[in-house]
Short mmCIF file of C-alpha atoms and ligand atoms in Angstrom, two decimals:
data_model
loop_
_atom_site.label_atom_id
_atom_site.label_comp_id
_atom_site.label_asym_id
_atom_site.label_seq_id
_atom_site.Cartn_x
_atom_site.Cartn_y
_atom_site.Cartn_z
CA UNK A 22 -14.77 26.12 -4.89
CA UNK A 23 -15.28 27.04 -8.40
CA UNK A 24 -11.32 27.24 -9.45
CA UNK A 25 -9.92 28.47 -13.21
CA UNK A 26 -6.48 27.72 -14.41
CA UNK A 27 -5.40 29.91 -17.29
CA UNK A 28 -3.62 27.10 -18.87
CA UNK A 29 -3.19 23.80 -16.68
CA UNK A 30 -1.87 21.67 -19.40
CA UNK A 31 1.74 21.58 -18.68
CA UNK A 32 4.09 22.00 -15.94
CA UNK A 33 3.46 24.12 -13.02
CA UNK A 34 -0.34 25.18 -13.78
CA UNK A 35 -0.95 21.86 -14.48
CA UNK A 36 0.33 21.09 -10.66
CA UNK A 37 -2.08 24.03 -9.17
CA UNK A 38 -5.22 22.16 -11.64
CA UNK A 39 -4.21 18.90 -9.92
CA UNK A 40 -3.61 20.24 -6.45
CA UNK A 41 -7.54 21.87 -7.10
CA UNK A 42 -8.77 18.60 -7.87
CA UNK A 43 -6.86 16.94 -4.96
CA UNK A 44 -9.05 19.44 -2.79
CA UNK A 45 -11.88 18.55 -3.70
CA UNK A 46 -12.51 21.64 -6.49
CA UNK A 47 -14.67 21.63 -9.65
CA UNK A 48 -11.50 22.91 -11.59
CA UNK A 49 -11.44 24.02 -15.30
CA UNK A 50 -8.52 24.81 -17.45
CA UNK A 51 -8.73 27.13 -20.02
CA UNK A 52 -5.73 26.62 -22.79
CA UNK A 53 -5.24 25.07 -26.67
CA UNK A 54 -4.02 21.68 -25.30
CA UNK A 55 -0.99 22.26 -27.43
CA UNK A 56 1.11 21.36 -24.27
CA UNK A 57 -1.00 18.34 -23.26
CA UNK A 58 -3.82 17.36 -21.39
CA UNK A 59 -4.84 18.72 -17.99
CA UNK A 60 -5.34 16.85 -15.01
CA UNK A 61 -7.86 13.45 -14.09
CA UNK A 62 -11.45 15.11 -13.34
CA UNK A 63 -10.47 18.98 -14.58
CA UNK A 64 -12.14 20.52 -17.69
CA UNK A 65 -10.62 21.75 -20.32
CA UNK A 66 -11.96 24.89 -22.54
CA UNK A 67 -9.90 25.72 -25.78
CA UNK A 68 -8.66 28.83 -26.15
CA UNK A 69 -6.25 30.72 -27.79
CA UNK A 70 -5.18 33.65 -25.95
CA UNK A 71 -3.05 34.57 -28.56
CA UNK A 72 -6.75 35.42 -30.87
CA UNK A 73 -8.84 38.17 -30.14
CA UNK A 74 -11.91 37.76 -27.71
CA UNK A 75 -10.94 34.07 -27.28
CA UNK A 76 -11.98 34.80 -23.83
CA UNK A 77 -15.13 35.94 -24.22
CA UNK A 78 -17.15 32.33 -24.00
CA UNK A 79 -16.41 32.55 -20.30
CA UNK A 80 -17.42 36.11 -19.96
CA UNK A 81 -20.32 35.88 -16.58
CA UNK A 82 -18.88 33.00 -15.64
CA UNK A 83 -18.66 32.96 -11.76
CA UNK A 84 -15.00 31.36 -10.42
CA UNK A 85 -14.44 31.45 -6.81
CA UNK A 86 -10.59 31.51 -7.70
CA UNK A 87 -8.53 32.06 -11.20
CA UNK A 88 -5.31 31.26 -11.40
CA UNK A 89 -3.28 32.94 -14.18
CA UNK A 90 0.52 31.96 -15.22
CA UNK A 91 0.79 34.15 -18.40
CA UNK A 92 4.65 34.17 -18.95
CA UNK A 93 5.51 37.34 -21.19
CA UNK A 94 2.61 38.73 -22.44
CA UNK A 95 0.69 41.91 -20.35
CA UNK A 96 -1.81 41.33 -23.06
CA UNK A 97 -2.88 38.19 -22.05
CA UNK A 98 -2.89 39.45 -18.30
CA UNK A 99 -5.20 42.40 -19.00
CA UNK A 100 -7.96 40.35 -21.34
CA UNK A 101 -8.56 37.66 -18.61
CA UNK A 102 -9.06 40.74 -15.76
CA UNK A 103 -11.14 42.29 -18.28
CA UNK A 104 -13.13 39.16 -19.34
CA UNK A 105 -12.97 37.17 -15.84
CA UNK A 106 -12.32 39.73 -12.79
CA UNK A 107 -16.39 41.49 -12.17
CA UNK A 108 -17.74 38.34 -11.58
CA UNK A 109 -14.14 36.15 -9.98
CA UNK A 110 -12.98 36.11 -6.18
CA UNK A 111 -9.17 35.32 -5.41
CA UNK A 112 -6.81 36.07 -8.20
CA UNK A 113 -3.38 34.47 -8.35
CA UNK A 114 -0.55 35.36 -10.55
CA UNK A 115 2.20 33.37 -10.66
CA UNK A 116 5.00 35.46 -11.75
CA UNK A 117 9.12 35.38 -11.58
CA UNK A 118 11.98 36.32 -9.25
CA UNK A 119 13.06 37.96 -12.14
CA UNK A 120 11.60 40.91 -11.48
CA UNK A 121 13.99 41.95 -9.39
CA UNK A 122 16.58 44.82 -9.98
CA UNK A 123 19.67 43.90 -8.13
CA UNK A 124 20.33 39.96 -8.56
CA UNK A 125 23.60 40.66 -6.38
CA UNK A 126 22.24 40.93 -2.82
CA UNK A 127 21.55 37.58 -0.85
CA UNK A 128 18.55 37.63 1.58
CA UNK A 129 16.44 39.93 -0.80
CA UNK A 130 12.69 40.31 0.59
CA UNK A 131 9.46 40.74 -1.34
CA UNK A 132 10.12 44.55 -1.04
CA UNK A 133 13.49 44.48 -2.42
CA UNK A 134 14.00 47.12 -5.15
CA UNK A 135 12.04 45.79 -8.85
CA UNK A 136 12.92 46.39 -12.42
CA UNK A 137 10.92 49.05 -14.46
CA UNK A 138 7.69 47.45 -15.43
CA UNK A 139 7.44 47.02 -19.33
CA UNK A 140 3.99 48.39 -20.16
CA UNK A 141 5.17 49.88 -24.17
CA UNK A 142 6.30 46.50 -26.28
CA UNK A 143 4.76 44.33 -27.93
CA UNK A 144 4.18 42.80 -25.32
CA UNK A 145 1.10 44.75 -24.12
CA UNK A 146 -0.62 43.05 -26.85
CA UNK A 147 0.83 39.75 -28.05
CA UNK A 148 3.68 37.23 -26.32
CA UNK A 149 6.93 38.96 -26.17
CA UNK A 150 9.82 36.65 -26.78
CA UNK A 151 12.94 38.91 -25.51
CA UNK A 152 14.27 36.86 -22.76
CA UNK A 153 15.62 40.07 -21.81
CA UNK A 154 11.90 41.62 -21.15
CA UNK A 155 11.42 38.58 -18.85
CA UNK A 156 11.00 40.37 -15.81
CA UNK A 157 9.61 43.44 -16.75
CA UNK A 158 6.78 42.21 -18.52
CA UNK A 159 5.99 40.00 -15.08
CA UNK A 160 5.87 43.30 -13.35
CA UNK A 161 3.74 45.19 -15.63
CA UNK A 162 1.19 42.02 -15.32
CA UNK A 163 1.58 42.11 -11.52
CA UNK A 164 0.91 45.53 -11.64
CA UNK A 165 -2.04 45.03 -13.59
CA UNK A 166 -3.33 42.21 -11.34
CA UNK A 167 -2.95 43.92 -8.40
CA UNK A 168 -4.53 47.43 -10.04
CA UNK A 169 -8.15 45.52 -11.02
CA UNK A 170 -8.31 42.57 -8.48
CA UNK A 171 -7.00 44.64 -5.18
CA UNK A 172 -6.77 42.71 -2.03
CA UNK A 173 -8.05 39.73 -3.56
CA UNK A 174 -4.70 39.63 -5.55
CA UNK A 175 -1.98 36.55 -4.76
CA UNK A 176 1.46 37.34 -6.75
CA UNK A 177 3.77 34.70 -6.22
CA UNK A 178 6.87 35.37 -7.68
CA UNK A 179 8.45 31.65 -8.71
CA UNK A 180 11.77 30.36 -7.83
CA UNK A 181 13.86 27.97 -10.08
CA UNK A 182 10.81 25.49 -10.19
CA UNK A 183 11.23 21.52 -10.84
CA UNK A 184 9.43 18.91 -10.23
CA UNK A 185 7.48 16.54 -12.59
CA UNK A 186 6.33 18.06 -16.17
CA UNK A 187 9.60 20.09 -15.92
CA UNK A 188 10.71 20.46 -19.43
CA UNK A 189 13.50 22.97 -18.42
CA UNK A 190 16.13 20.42 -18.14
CA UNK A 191 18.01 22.33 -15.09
CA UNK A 192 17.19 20.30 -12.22
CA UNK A 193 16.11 16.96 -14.00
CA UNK A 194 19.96 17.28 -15.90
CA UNK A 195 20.75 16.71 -12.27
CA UNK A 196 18.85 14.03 -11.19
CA UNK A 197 19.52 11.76 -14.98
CA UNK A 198 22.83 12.96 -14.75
CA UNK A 199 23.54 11.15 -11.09
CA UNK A 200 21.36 7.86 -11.79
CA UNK A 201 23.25 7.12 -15.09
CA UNK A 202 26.44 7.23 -12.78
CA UNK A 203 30.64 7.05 -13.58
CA UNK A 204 32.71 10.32 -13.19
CA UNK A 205 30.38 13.02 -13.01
CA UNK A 206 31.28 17.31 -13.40
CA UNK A 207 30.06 19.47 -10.78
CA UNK A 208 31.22 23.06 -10.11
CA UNK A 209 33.21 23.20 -7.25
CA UNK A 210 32.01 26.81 -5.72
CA UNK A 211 32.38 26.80 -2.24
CA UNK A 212 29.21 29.00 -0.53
CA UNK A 213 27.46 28.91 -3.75
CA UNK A 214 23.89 29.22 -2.59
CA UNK A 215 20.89 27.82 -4.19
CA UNK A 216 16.87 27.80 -3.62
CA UNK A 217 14.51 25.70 -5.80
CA UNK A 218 10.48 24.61 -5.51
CA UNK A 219 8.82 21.56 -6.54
CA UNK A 220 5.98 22.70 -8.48
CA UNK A 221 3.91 20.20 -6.38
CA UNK A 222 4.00 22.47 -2.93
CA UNK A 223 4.17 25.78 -4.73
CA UNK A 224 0.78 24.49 -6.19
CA UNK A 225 -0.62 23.06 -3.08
CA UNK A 226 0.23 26.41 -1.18
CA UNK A 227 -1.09 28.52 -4.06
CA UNK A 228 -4.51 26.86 -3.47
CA UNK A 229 -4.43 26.72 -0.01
CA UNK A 230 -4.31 30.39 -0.37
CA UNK A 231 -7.02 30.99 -2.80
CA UNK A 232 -8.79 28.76 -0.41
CA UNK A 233 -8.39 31.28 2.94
CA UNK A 234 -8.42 34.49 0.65
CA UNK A 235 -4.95 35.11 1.22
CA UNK A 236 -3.52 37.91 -1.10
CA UNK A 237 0.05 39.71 -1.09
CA UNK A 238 2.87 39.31 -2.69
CA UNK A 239 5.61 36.51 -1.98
CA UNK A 240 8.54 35.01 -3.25
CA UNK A 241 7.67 30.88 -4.57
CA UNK A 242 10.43 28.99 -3.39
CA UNK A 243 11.42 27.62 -0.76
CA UNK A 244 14.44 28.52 1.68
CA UNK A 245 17.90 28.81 0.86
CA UNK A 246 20.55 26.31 0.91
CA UNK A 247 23.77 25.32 -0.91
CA UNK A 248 24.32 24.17 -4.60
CA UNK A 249 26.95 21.67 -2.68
CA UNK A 250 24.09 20.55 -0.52
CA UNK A 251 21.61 20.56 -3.17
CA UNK A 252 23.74 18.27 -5.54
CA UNK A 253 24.57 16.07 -2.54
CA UNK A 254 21.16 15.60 -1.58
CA UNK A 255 20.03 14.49 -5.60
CA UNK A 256 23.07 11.90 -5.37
CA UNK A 257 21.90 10.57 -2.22
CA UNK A 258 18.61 9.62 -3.76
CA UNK A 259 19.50 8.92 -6.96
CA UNK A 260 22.78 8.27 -7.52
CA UNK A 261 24.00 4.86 -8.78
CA UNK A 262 26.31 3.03 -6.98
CA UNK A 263 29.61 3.50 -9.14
CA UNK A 264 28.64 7.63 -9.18
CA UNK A 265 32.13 9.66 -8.34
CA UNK A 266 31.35 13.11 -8.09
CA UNK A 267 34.57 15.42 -9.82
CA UNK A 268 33.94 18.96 -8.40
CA UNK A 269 35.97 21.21 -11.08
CA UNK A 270 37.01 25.34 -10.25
CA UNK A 271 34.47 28.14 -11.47
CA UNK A 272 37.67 29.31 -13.49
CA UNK A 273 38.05 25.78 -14.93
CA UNK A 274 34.79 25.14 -16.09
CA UNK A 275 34.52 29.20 -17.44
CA UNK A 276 38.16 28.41 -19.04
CA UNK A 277 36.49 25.29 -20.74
CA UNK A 278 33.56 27.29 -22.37
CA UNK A 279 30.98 25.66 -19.53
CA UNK A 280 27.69 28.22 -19.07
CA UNK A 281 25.97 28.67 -16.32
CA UNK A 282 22.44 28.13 -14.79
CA UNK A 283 20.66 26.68 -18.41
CA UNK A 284 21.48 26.31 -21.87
CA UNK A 285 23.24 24.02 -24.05
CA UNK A 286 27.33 22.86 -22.73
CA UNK A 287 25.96 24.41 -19.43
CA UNK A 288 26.02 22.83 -15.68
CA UNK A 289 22.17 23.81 -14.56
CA UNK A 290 21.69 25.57 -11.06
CA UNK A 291 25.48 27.10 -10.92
CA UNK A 292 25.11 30.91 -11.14
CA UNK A 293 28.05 33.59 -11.02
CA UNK A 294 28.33 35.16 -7.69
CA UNK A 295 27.05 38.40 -9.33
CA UNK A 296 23.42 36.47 -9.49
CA UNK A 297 23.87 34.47 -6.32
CA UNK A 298 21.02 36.65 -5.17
CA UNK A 299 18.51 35.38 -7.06
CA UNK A 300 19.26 32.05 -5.60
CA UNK A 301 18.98 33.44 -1.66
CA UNK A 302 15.95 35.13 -1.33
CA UNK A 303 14.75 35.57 2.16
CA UNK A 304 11.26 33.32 1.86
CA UNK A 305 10.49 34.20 5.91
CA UNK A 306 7.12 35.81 5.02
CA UNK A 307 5.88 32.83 2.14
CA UNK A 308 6.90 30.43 5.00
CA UNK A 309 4.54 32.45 7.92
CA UNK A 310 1.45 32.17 5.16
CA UNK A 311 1.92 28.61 4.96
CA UNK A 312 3.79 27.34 2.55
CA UNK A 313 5.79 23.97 3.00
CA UNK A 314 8.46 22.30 0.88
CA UNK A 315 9.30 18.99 0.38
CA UNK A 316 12.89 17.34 0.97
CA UNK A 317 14.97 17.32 -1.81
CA UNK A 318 15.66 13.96 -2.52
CA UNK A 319 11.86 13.60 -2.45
CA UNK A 320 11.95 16.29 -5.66
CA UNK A 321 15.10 14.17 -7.33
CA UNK A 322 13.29 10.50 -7.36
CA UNK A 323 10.41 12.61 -8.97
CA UNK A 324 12.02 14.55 -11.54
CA UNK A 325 14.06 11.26 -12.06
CA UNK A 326 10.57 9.08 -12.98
CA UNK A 327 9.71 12.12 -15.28
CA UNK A 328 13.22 12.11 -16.64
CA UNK A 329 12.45 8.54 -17.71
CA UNK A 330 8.96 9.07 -19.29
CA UNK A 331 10.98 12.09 -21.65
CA UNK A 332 13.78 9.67 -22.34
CA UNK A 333 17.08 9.86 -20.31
CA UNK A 334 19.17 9.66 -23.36
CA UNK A 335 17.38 12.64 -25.62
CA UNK A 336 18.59 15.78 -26.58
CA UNK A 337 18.56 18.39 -23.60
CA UNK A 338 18.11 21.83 -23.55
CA UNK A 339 20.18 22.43 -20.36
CA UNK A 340 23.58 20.53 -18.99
CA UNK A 341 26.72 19.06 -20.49
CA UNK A 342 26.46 16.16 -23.45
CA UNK A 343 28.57 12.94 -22.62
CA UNK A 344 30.90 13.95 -24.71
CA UNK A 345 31.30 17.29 -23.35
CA UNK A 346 32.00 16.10 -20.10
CA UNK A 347 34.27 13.46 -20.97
CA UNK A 348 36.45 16.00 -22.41
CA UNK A 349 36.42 17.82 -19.38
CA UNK A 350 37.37 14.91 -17.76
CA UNK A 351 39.75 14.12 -19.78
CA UNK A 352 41.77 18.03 -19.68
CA UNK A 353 41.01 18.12 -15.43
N1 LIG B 664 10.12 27.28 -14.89
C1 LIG B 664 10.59 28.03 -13.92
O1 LIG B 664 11.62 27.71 -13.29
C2 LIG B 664 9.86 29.30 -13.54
C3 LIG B 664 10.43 30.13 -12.59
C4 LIG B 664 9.74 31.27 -12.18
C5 LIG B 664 8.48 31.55 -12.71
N2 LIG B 664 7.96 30.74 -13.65
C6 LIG B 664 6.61 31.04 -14.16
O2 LIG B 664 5.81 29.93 -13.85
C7 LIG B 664 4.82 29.77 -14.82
C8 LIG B 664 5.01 28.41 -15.47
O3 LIG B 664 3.83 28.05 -16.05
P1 LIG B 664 3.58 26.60 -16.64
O4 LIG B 664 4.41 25.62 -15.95
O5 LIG B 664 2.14 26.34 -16.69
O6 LIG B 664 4.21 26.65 -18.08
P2 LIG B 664 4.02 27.52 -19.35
O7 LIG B 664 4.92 26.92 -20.36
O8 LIG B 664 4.22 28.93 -19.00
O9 LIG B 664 2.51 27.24 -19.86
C9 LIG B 664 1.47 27.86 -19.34
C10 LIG B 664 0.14 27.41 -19.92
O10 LIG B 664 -0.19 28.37 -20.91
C11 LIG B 664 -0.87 27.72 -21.95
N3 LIG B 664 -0.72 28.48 -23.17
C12 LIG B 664 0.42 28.70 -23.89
N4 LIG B 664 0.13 29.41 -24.98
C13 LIG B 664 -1.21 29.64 -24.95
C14 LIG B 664 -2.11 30.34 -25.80
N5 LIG B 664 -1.70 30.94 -26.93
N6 LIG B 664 -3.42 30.38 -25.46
C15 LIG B 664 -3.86 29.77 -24.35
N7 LIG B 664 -3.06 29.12 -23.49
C16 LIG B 664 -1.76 29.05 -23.80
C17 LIG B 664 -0.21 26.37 -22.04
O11 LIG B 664 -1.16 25.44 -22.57
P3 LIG B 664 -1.26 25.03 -24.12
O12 LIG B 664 0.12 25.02 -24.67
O13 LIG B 664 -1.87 23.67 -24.03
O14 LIG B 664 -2.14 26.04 -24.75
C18 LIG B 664 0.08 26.04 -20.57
O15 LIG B 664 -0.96 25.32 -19.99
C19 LIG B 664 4.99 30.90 -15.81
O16 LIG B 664 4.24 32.01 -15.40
C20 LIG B 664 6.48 31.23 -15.66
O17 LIG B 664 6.76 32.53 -16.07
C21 LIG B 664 8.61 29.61 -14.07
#
């Protein structure tokens, strides 16, 4: 097959260029190559989707499958079907749990109740950076998706996803955090659930897909488990010999000015039990059209290698400092 990647430098697009290649595809990535460099044997075409008719060189151009991972911009979304859907086949758009409504409820389906899509911002135009518009602006470009490209149209709405090129710091915080060993901070939330993907088998499925023409709309992730088990499983793999895990109280860490899920002073993956549904999603149907995922521990030795090309002692953008934790620690 003839396969696009809107983007494919970085991260999770960069996975589904690579998992193309793996197959066997003539693969081209269309991006500025701000983020890096796509994968062995893919092209790359510079673009800015950010300028006007930056698109239009591949205008005619005949793709058997495009895959498309615009974050927050319906703009972007609606100038590639414009430019790229007469004369494409299969159409993937990877978008976000997020765009769920009601993050309480565990064992939410694909049909579970959505947010209002955000079709007046600025994001029908340009990038919208509101976190808060997150979601909605993923539903207004699934919308749009689904609108032009019809049964031909893959949404796949991604899961916490880690893996290597991750530069969200959540689950690799994990993974360095274990290796370097010593007393280590973990919340201590019985039940807490959690659900992740390794960008490498959301990629693989997401072109075995576009290969057999599958279309529909799915949750990316794979199937629920524990944040207990989760941690447990990273430690087993990576975890240096003198590691002693200190599980601490929700209230404690809250008490102690600890955040949740991401973020600076923040212990990645925990969630309050009013978002504990976004973390049990009920992946039944992705599972029936074929995707597969990976053990753990196979996705913590990865993310630990990348951890090591980024630098295990740099700045992060999610978890607890050394110092931070040591204080806590120190006060438990
Ligand atoms: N991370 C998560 O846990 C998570 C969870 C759920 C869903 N998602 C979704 O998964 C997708 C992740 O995509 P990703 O890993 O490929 O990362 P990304 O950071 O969203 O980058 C996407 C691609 O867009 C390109 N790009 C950025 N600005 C551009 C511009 N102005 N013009 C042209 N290309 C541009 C980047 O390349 P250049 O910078 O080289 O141009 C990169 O290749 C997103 O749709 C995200 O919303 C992520």
């Amino acid at each position: 097959m003839r396969v696009l990647v809107l983007g494919g430098t970085v991260f999770c697009s960069r996975a589904i260029a690579a998992a193309a290649r793996r197959r066997g595809h003539d693969v081209v990535c269309a991006a500025r190559g701000a983020s890096g460099a796509p994968p062995d044997g893919a092209a790359l075409v510079t673009i800015d989707r950010n300028v006007p008719g930056s698109l239009e060189p591949l205008r005619g151009e005949r793709f058997d499958a495009v895959v498309d991972v615009a974050t927050m911009s319906l703009g972007w979304v609606r100038d590639a079907l414009d430019v790229l859907a007469p004369t494409s086949g299969h159409w993937t758009f990877v978008s976000s749990i997020n765009a769920y409504s009601d993050t309480t409820t565990r064992g939410g389906t694909a049909s579970a109740p959505l947010l209002e899509p955000l079709l007046e911002s600025p994001a029908v135009d340009s990038p919208d950076t509101d976190p808060n518009a997150y979601g909605a602006i993923k539903l207004a470009s699934e919308d749009a998706v689904r609108a032009t490209t019809g049964d031909r149209a893959l949404v796949v709405r991604g899961g916490l996803m880690c893996g290597p090129g991750d530069v969200m710091d959540r689950f690799g915080y994990w993974a360095d955090r274990f290796a370097r060993g010593g007393r280590v901070v973990v919340p201590d939330v019985p039940g807490h659930p959690a659900q992740i993907v390794d960008v490498r088998d959301l990629a693989e499925w997401i072109m075995r897909c576009a290969e057999a023409g599958t279309g529909g709309t799915f949750d990316g992730t794979a199937p629920a488990t524990t944040l207990a088990k989760v941690l447990d499983e990273v430690a087993g793999a990576v975890g240096a010999p003198d590691l002693e895990v200190v599980g601490l109280p929700a209230e404690t860490l809250a008490e102690a000015g600890v955040g949740v899920w991401a973020g600076p002073r923040s212990l990645p993956l925990w969630l309050p039990e009013s978002h504990w549904g976004i973390a049990d999603r009920d992946v039944t149907a992705t599972l029936a059209a074929g995707f597969t995922a990976r053990s753990v521990a196979d996705t913590a030795r990865a993310a630990l290698e990348w951890e090591k090309t980024l630098g295990l002692d740099r700045d992060r953008r999610a978890g607890l400092t050394p110092e931070e934790e040591a204080s806590l620690l120190a006060s438990a």
